[in-house]
XYZ file of C-alpha atoms in Angstrom:
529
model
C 4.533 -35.020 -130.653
C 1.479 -32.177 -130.506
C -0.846 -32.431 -133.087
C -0.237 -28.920 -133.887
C 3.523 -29.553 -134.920
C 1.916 -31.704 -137.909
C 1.978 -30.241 -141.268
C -0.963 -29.935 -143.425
C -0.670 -30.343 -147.645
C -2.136 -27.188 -148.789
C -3.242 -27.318 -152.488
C -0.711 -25.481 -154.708
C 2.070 -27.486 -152.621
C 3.133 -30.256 -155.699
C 4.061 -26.728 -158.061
C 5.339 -25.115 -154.796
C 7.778 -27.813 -154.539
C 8.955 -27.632 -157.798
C 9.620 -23.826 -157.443
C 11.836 -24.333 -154.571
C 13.712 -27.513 -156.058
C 16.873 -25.555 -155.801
C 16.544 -24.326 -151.822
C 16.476 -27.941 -150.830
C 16.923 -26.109 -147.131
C 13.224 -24.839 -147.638
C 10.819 -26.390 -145.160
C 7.876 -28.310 -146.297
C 5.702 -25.445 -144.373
C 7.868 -22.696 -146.655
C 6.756 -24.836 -149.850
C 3.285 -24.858 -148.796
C 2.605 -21.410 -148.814
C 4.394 -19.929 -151.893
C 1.815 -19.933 -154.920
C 2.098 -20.180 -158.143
C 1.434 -16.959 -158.736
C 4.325 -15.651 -157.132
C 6.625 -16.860 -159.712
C 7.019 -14.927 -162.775
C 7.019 -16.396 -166.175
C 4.751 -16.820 -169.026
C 1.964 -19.630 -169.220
C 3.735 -22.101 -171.472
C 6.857 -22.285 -169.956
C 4.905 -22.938 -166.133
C 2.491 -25.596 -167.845
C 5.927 -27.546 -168.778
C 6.831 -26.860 -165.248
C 3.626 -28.593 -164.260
C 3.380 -31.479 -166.613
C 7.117 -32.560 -165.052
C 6.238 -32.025 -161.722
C 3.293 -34.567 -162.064
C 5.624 -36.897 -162.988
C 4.001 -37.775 -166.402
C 4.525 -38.177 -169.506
C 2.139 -36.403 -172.209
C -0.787 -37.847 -173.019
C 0.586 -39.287 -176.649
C 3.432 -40.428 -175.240
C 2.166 -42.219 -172.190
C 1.557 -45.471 -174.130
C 4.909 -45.353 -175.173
C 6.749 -44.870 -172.019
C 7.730 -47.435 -169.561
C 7.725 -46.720 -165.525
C 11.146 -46.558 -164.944
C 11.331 -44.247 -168.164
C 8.298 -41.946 -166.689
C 10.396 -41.451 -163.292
C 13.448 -41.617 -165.104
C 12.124 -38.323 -167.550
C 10.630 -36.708 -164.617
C 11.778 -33.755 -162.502
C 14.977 -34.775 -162.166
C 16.591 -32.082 -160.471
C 14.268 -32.530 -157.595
C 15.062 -36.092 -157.231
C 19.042 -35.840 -157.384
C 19.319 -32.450 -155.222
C 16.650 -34.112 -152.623
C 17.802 -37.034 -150.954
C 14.496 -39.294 -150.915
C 12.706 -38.131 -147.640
C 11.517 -40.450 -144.965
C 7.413 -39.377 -144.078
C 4.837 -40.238 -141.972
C 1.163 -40.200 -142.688
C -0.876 -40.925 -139.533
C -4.577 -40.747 -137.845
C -4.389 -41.475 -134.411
C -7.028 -40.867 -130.933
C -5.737 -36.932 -131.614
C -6.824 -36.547 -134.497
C -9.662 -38.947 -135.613
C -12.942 -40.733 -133.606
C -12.744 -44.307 -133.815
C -14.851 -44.891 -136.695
C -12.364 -43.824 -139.027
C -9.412 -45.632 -136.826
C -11.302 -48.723 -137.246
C -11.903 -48.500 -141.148
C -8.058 -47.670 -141.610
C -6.410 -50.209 -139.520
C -4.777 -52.950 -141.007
C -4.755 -56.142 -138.707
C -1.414 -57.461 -137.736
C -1.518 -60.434 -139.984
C -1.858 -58.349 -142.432
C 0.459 -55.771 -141.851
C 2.982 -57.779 -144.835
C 0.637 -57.455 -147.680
C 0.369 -53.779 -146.633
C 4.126 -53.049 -146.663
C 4.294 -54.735 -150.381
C 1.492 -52.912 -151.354
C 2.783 -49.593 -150.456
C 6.628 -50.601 -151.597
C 4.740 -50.985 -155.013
C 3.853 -47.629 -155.366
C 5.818 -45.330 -158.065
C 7.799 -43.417 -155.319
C 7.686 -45.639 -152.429
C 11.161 -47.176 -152.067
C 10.790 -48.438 -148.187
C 7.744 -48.835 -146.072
C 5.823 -49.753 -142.451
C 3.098 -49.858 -140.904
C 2.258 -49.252 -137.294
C -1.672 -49.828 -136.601
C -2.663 -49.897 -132.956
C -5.927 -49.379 -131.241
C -5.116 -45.647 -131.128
C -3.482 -44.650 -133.983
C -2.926 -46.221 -137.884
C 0.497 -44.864 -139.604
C 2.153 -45.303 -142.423
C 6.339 -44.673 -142.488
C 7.506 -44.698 -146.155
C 10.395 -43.480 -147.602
C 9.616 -41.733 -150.748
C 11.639 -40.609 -153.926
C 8.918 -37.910 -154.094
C 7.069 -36.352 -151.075
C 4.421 -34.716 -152.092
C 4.167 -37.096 -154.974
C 4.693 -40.641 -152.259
C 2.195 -38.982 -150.269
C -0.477 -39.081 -152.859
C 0.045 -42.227 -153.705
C -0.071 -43.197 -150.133
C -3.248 -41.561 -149.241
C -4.937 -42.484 -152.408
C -4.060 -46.518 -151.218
C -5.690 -45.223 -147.968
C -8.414 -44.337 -149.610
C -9.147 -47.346 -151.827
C -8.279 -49.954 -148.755
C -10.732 -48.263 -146.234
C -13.412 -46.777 -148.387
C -13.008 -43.546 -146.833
C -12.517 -40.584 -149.438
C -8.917 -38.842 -149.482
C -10.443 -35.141 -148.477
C -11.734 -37.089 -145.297
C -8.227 -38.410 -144.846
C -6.842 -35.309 -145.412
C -9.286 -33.621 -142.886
C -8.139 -36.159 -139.933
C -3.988 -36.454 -140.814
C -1.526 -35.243 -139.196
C 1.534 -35.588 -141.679
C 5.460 -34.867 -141.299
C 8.651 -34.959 -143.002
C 12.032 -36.028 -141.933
C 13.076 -35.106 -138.576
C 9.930 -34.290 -137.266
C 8.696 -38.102 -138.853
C 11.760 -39.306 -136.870
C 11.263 -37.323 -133.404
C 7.070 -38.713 -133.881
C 8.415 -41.943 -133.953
C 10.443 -41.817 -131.153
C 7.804 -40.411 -128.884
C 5.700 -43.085 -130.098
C 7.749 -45.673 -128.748
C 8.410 -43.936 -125.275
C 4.846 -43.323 -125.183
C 4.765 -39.714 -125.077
C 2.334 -39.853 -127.804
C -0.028 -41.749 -126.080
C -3.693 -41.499 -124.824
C -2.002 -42.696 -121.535
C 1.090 -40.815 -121.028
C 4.337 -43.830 -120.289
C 2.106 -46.295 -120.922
C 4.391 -49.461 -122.408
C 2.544 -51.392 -125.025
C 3.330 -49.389 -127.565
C 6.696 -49.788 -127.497
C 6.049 -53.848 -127.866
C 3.621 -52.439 -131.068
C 7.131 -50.747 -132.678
C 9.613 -53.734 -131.580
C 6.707 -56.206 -134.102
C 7.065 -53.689 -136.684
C 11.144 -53.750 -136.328
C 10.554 -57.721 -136.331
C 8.704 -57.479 -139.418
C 11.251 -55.205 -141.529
C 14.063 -57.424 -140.877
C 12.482 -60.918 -141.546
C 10.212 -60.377 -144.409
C 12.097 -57.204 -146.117
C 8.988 -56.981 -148.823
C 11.441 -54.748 -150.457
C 12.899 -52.325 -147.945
C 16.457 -50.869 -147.295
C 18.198 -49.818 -144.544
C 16.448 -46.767 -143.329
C 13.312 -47.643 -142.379
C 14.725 -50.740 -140.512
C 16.983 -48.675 -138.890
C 14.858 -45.923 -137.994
C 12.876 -48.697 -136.068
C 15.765 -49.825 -134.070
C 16.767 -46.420 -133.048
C 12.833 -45.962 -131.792
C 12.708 -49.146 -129.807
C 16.261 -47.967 -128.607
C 14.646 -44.163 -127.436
C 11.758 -45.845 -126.279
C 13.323 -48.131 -124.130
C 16.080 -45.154 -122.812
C 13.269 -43.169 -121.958
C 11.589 -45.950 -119.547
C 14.581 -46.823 -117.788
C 16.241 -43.426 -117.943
C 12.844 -41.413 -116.284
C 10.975 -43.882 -115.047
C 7.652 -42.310 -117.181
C 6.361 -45.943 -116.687
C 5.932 -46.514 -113.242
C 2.354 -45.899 -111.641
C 1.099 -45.426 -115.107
C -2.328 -47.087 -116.034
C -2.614 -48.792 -119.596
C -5.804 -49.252 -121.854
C -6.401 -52.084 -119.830
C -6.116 -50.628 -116.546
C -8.264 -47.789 -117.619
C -11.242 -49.946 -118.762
C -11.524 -51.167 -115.573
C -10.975 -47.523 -113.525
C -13.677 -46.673 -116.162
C -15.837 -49.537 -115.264
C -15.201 -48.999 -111.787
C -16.393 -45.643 -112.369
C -19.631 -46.625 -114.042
C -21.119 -49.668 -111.824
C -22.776 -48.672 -108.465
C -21.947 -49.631 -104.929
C -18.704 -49.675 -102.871
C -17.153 -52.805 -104.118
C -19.150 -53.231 -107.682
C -16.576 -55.891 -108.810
C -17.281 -58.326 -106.271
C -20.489 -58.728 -107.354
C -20.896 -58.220 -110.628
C -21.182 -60.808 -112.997
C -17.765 -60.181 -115.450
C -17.751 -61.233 -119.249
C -14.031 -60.760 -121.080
C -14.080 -61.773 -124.713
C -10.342 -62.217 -125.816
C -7.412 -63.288 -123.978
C -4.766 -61.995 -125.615
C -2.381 -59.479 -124.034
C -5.134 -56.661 -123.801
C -7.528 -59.163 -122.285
C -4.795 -60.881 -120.210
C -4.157 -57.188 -118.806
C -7.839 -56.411 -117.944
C -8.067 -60.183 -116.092
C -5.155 -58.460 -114.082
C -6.845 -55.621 -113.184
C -9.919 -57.223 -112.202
C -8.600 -59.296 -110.049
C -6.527 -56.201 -108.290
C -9.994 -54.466 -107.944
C -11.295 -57.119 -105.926
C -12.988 -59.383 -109.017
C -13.251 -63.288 -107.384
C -14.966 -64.778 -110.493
C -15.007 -63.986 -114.332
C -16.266 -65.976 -117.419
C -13.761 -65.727 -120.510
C -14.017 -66.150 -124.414
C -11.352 -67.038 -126.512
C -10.836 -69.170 -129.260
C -8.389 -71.443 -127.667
C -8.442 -72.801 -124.143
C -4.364 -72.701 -124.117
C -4.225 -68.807 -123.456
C -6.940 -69.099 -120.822
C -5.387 -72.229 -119.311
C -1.825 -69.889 -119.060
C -3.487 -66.600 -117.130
C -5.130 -69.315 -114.457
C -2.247 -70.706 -113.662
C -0.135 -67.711 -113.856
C -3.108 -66.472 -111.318
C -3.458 -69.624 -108.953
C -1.813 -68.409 -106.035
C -5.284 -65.646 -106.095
C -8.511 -65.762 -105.001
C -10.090 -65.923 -108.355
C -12.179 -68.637 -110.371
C -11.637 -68.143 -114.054
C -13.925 -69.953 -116.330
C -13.368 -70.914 -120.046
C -16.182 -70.856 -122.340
C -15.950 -70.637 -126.173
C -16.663 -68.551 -128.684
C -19.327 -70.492 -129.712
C -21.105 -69.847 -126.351
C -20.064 -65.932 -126.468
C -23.842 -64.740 -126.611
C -24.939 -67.176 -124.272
C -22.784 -65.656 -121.733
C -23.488 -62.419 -122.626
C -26.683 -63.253 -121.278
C -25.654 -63.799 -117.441
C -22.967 -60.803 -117.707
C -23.704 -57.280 -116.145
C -20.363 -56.400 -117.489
C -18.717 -56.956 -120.707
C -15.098 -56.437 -121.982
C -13.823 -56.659 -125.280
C -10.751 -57.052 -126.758
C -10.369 -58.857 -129.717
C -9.105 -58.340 -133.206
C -11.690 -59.083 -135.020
C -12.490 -56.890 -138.015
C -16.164 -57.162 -137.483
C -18.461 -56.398 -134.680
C -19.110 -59.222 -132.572
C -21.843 -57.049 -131.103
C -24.807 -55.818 -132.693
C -28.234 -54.440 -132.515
C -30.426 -57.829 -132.898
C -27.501 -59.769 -130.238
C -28.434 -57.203 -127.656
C -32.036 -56.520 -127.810
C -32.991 -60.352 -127.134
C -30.693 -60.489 -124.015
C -32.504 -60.684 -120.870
C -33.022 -57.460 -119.787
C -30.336 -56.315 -117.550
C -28.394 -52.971 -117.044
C -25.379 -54.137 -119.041
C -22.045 -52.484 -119.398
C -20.053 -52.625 -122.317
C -16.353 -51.652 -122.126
C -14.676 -52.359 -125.952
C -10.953 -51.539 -126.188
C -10.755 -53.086 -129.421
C -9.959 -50.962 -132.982
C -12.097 -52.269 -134.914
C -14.519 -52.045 -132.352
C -16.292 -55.316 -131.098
C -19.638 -53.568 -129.739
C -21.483 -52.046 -133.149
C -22.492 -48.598 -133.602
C -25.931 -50.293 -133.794
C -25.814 -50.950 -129.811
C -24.769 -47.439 -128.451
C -28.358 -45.526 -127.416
C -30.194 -49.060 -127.048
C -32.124 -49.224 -123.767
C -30.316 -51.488 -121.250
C -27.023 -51.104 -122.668
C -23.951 -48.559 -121.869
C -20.996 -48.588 -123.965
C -17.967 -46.984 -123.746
C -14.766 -47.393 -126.212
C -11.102 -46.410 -126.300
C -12.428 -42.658 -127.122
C -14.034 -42.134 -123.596
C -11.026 -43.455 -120.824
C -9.620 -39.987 -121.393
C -11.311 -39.366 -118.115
C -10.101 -41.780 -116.307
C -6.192 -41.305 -117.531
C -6.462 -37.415 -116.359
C -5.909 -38.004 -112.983
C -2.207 -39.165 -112.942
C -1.171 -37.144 -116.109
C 0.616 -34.520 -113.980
C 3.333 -36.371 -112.913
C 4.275 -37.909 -115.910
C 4.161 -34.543 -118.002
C 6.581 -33.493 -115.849
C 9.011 -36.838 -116.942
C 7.557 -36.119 -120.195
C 9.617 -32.994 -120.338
C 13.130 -35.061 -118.902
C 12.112 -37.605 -121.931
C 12.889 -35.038 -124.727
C 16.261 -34.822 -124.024
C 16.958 -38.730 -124.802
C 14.891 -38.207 -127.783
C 16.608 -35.289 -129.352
C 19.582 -37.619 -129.112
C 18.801 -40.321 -130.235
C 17.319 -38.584 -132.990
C 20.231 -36.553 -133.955
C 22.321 -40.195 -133.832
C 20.072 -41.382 -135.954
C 19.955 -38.265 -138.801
C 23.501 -38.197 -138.628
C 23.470 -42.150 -139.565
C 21.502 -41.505 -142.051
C 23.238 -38.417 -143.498
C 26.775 -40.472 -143.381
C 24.619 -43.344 -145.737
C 23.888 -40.699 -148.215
C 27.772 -40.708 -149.414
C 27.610 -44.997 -149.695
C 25.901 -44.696 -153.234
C 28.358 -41.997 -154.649
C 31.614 -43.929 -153.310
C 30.263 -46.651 -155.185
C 28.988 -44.802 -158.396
C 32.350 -42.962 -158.106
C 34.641 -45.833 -157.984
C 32.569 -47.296 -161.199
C 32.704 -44.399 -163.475
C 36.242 -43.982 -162.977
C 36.947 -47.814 -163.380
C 35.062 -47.601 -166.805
C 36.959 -45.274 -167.784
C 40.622 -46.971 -166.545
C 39.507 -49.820 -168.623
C 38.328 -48.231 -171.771
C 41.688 -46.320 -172.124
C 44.092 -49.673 -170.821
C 41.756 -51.442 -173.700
C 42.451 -48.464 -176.495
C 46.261 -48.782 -175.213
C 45.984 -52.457 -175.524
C 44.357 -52.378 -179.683
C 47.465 -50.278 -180.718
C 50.218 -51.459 -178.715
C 49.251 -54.963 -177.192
C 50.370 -57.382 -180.279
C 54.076 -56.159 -179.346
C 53.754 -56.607 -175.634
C 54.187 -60.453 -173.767
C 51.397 -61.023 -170.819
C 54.076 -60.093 -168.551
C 53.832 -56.492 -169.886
C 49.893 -56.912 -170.024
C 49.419 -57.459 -166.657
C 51.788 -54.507 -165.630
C 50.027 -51.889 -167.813
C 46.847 -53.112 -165.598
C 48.518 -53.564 -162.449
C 49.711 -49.758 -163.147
C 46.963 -48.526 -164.274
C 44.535 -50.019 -161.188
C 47.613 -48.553 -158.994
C 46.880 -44.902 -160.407
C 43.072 -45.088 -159.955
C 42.980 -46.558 -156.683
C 45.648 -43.531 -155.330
C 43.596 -40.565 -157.037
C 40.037 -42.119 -155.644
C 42.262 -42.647 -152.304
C 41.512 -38.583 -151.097
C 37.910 -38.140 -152.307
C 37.145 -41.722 -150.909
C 38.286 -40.210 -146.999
C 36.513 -36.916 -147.348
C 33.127 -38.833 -148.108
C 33.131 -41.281 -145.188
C 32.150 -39.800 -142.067
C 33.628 -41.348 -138.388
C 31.198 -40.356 -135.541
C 34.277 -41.852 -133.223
C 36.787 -40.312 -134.395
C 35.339 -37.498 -135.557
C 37.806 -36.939 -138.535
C 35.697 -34.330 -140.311
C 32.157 -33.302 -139.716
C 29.236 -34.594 -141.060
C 28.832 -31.509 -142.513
C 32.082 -31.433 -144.435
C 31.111 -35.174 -145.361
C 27.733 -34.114 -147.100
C 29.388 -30.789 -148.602
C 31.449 -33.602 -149.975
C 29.474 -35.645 -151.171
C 27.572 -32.986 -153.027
C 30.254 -31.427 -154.723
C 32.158 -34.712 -156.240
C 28.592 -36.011 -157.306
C 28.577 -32.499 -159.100
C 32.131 -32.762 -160.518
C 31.609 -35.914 -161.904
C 27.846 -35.254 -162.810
C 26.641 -38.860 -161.173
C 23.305 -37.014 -160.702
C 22.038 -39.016 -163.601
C 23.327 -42.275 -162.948
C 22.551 -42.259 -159.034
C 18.667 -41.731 -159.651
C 18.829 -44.159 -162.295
C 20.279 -46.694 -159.638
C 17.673 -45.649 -157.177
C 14.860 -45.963 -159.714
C 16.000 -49.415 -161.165
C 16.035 -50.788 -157.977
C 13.227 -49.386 -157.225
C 11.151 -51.277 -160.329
C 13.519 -54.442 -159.599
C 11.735 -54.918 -156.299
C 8.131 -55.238 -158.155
């Protein structure tokens, strides 16, 4: 998705919302730009308007008042006439350099703690996170938006250092289906710094992983918003062909190195460094080797990875040499050319490694977020470094031709996104059958229980049982209509989903569940903690 689709909090946007509660078909862009000023009415009435759309309690009071009663007390028409809205809050290579990409990611083994983290925020009920070398977002599903993307961007803030106006300055941010349709093109790669390119999509299938095996307190539709973008993602590759011919990361590093190093064959006799094996690494060995590399030294904490690419790579000309990382610098040392891709979250590069290496005209290519090669080494004499921010030159080239599958790509991803809103849309109704189907059972039994104190002393069990039987029998055929007019068939195609919501909304009206729904939703919320 363009960077200019992505909408952008303005500052009267929290009291904007709460204006426009009652339109809950006004866009997010709509709420942005109506002041407060617009709305007539005198000073006390909008500072009450204002203390509920904050979402707390007075100041005497707050001591008093218990989490779930804060949320419960607070703006409650917004939360029962807005379904809870899925967002995204991202910074990715269109929107931010690396040196706020590589303060804000969150390495993959930590990627759980995140997700609890953020599911323990007030209005967070479901969460992910998807942090690459290119881009670090956050999917949530919030009771609030404006107020879940505060809280969001204020954890941000605290776990990266950098201040929330910086954020702010950097984000691109979206609601709904344009969070959804982001997603998707994620996970074809259309959002890409290199347009098809297929990592990514292995990047969204470890965040699907993730959701279902550890939970750390999510529902159903972040998981499933997942599995419908690995499902697009993998449509749109088979379906286009966007994938074929492209270059990844890795590939580019080398074109990029290629690019850089002097002579008509550079490769073959350069001396080649690469610090990491893993599948970034393991790509670049690939590439070198295609380019006409015969020899390479490589870093790694185990030998076992190392071991795997050599034999995978026997039947080529190419010597590939283990070395630890205990011997990194020392290698560093013989190298004209150094890759990196690692994840470590420090440099393993910096100012007082490079300046007593023998001096050589070294190049530094570091495709890791955080970077491996410190600020500290770019402008030292001796040493060229490039980083994920500069192979937009190199990708150019071949962007043409996969713009052009780009545009065949949108079509799969407007469907699958539709499938997937209209999934979501139908699981609106799923609390309200339920809530239904209580209040009216409460009410059976507290009438078969008054019937039972006045007449019950004079009745056998036989008799007992058939005043419940009956009474059951009665509920179960009234609830019968409302119960088919709230569940929605995409098979069949009984009713529209449209009639299904209008539905929905009118017998949680009727029977005034508002209440007791966002209580539900809030309990469980707090029962997660």
């Amino acid at each position: 998705m363009a960077v200019s689709s992505a909408f952008v909090v303005s500052p009267n946007l929290e009291t904007s919302s709460l204006l426009n509660h009652h339109n809950p078909s006004s866009s997010p862009t709509t709420l942005g730009l109506i002041g407060i000023r617009a709305h007539p009415m005198n000073n006390r009435t909008m500072r009450g308007l204002i203390q509920r759309a904050r979402c707390e309690p007075s100041p005497s009071d707050a001591a008093n008042v218990s989490p779930l009663k804060q949320l419960k007390n607070s703006a409650i028409d917004r939360y029962t006439r807005e379904r809870s809205s899925i967002v995204v809050i991202g910074l990715s290579i269109h929107t931010a350099p690396v040196e706020m990409r590589e303060r804000l990611a969150v390495p993959e083994a930590e990627w759980p703690d995140a997700v609890a983290e953020l599911c323990g925020l007030n209005h967070i009920e479901e969460a992910a996170v998807l942090s690459t070398c290119n881009r670090m977002e956050i999917y949530v599903l919030a009771l609030s938006q404006h107020r879940g993307v505060k809280e969001v961007t204020e954890w941000m803030s605290k776990r990266s250092g950098i201040s929330v106006s910086d954020i702010r300055q950097h984000w691109f941010l979206l609601y709904n289906e344009d969070a959804t349709q982001h997603l998707f093109q994620v996970s074809a790669g259309l959002d890409s710094l290199v347009l098809g390119e297929g990592q990514i999509l292995n990047q969204v299938k470890k965040v699907d992983r993730l959701v279902k095996e550890k939970k750390n307190g999510n529902g159903r539709v972040i998981s499933d918003l997942f599995e419908k973008a690995i499902s697009a993602g993998g449509r749109v590759r088979n379906e286009t062909n966007i994938g074929s011919g492209a270059v990844s990361l890795s590939s580019a590093a080398v074109e990029l190195a290629l690019k850089k190093l002097p002579g008509p064959a550079p490769l073959s006799s350069a001396t080649v460094l690469v610090i990491g094996a893993g599948n970034m690494g393991k790509l670049v060995i690939k590439h070198l080797v295609s380019k006409g590399c015969t020899r390479m030294v490589v870093v790694n904490r185990s030998q076992e990875r190392v071991a795997a690419i050599r034999e995978e790579m026997k039947s080529r000309s190419v010597e590939i040499i283990y070395k630890s990382l205990d011997e990194m610098l020392a290698c560093a040392a013989e190298a004209s050319v150094i890759f990196t891709s690692t994840s470590s979250a420090t440099p393993l590069f910096f100012k007082e490694h490079v300046e007593v290496l023998p001096p050589l005209r070294r190049l530094f290519v570091d495709i890791s977020v955080p970077r491996n090669v410190g600020s500290c080494v770019y402008g030292l004499d001796g040493a060229r470094v490039y980083n994920v921010d500069d192979l937009e030159e190199v990708v150019a080239a071949n962007k043409e031709d996969r713009a052009r599958k780009a545009k065949e790509a949108q079509g799969i991803i407007a469907d699958e996104s539709k499938s997937f809103e209209a999934r979501w849309d139908s699981m609106q109704s799923f609390p309200t059958i339920k809530k239904l189907r209580s209040k009216i059972e409460r009410i059976r039994a507290a009438s078969v229980e008054k019937f039972m104190s006045k007449h019950g002393s004079d009745m056998d069990e036989k008799k007992k049982d058939a005043v419940e039987y009956l009474s059951r029998d009665i509920m179960n055929r009234i609830l019968h209509g409302p119960m088919v007019h709230l569940r929605y068939d995409e098979k069949t195609g009984s009713r529209t989903l449209g009639e299904v919501i209008e539905n929905n909304q009118a017998l949680t009206r009727m029977f005034e569940l508002e209440a007791e729904l966002l209580e539900d939703k809030i309990r469980a919320k707090f029962d997660k903690k």
